[in-house]
Short mmCIF file of C-alpha atoms in Angstrom, two decimals:
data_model
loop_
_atom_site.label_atom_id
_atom_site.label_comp_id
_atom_site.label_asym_id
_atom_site.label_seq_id
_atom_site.Cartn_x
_atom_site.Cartn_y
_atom_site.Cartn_z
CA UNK C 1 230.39 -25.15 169.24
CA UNK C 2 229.23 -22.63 171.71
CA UNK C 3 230.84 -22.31 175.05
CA UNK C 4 227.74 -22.85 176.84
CA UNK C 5 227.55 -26.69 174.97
CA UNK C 6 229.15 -29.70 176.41
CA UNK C 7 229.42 -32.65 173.43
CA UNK C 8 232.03 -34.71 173.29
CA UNK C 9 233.35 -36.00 169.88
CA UNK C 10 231.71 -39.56 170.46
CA UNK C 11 228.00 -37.80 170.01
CA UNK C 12 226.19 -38.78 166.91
CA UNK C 13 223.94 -35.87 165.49
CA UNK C 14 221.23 -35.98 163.68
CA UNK C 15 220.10 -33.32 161.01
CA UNK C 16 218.50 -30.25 161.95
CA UNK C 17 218.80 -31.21 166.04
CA UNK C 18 217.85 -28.04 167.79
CA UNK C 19 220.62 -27.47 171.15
CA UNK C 20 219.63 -25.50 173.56
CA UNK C 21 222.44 -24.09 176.24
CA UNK C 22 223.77 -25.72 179.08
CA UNK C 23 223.80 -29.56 178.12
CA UNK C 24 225.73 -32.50 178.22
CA UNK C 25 226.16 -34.81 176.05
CA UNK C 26 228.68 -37.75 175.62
CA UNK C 27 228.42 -40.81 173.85
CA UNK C 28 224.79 -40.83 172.91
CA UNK C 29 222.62 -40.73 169.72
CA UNK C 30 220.37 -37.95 169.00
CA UNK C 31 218.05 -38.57 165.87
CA UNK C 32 216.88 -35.97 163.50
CA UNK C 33 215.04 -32.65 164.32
CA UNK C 34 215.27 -33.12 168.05
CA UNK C 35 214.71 -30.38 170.24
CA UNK C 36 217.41 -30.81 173.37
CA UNK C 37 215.99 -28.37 176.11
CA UNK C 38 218.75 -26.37 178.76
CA UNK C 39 220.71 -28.27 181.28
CA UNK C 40 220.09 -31.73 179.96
CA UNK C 41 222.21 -34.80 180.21
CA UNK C 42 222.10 -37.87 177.88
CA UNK C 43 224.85 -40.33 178.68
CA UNK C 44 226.60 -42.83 176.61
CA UNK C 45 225.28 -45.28 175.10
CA UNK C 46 221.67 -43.67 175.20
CA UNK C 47 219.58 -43.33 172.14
CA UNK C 48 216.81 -40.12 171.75
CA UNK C 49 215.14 -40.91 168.33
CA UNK C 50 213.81 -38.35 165.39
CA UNK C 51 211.20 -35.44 166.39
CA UNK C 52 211.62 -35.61 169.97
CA UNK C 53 211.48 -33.02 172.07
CA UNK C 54 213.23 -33.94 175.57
CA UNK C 55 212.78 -30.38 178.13
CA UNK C 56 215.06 -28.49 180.14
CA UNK C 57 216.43 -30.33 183.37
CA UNK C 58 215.96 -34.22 181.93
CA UNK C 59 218.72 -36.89 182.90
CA UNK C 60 218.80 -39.21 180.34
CA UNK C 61 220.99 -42.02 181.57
CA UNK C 62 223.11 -45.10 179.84
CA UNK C 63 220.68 -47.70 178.80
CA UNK C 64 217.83 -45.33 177.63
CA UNK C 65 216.14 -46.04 174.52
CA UNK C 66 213.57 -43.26 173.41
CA UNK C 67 212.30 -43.73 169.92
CA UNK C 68 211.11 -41.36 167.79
CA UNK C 69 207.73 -38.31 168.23
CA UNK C 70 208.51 -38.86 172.17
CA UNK C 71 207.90 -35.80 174.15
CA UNK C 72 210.15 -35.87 177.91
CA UNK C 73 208.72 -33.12 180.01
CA UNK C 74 211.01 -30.92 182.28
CA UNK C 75 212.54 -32.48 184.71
CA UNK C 76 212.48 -35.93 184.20
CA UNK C 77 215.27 -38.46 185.95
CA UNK C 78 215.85 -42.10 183.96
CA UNK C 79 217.29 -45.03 186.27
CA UNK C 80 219.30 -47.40 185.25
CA UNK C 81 220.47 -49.29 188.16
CA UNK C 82 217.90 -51.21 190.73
CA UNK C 83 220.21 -51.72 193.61
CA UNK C 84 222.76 -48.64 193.39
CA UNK C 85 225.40 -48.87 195.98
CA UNK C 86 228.58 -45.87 196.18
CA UNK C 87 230.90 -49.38 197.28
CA UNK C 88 231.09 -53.07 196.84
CA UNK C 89 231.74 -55.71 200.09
CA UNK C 90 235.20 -54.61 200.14
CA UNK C 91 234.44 -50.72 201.12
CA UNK C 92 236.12 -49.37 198.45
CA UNK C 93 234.24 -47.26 195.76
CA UNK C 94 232.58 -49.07 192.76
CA UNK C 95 233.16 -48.44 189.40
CA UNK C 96 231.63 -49.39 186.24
CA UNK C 97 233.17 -52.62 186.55
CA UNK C 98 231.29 -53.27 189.29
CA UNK C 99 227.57 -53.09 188.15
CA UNK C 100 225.53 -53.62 184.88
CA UNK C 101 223.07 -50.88 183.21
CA UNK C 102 219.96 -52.08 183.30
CA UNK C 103 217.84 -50.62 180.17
CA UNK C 104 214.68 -48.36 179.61
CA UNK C 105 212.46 -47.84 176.70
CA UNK C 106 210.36 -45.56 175.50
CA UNK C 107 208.73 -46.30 172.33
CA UNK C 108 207.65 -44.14 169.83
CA UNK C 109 205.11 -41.26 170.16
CA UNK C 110 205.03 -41.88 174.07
CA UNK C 111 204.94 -38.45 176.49
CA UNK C 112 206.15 -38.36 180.03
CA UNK C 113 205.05 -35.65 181.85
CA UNK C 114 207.06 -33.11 184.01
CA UNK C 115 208.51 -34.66 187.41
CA UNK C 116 208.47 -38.29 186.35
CA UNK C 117 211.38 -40.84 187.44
CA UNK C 118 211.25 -43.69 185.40
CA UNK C 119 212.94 -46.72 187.34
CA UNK C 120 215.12 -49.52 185.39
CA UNK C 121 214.18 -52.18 183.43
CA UNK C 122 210.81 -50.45 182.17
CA UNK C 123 208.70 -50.47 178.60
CA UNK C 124 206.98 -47.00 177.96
CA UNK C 125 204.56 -48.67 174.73
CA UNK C 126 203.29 -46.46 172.41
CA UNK C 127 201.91 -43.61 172.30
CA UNK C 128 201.24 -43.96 176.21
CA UNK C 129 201.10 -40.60 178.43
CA UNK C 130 202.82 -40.72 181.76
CA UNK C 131 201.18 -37.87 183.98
CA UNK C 132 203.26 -35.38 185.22
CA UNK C 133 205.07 -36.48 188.70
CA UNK C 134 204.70 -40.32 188.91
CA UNK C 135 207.16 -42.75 189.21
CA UNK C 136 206.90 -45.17 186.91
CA UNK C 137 207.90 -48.34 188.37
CA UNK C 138 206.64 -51.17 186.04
CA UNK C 139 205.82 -51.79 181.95
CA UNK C 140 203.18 -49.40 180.69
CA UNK C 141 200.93 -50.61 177.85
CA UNK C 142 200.16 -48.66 174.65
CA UNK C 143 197.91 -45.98 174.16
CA UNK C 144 196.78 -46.12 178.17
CA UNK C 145 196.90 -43.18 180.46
CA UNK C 146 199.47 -43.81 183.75
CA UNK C 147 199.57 -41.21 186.56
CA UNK C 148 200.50 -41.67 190.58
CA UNK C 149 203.31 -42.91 192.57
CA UNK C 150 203.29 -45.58 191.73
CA UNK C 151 202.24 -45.06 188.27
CA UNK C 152 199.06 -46.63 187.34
CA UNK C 153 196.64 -47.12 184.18
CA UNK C 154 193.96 -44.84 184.46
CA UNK C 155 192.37 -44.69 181.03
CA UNK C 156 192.81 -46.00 177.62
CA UNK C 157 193.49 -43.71 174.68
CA UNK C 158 190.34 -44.35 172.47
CA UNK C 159 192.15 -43.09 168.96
CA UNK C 160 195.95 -43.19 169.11
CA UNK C 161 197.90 -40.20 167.22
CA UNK C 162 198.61 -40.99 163.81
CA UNK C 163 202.01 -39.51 162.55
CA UNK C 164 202.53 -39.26 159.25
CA UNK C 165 205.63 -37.74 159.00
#
């Protein structure tokens, strides 16, 4: 691996996956002819699909499902904790004992635009497009158009993208 790589031995790899420099990655799946942009992060126990193209800067934290022919703009944060505290009632620091991931989808054929912070416990549908800076905060339906802080539908997609691939 090139010195400029960070993926530990637990990383699943799809075929033809596409690395760019300066990412980490550690205990995730990556599905077949993904394009991983520089200075990403996908955690354990996340899951980018096949086709997908997730751009340079991205945190993709544990509990992240992204199925496959998503595009993830640049910069783009995942959450996977609601109330995150640095210590529990007893002052001393938490660890992963001490909380639960809460989980994230993105289903397939979905783009989020550049800028976006998708909170915990969210459902991107299909082929929905998050504009470029919200903060998606609640379930967005298929095919509709979300934009703002928070996100809201704006439009409906008239004819979904058909992949036949």
């Amino acid at each position: 691996m090139d010195e400029f790589l960070s993926i530990a031995p637990s990383v699943k790899l799809g075929r033809d996956v596409k690395l760019s420099k300066f990412i980490n990655l550690y205990g995730c799946e990556i599905g077949d002819e993904t394009k991983i942009g520089a200075f990403v992060e996908i955690q354990k126990n996340a899951t980018v699909g096949k086709r997908c193209k997730i751009s340079s800067h991205t945190f993709v934290c544990e509990g992240v499902t992204i199925e496959d022919n998503v595009f993830v703009g640049h910069n783009v944060t995942f959450v996977n904790d609601t109330y995150p505290r640095s210590v529990g009632a007893d002052g001393q620091l938490q660890t992963e004992a001490d909380w639960k991931v809460e989980k994230t989808l993105v289903k397939k054929g979905a783009s989020i635009g550049s800028g976006c912070t998708i909170l915990a416990n969210v459902t991107i549908g299909e082929n929905a497009i998050v504009g470029a800076g919200s903060v998606v905060t609640r379930d967005v339906p298929p095919n509709r158009v979300v934009f703002g802080n928070p996100a809201r539908i704006h439009r409906c997609i008239a004819q979904p993208m058909e992949v036949t691939k």
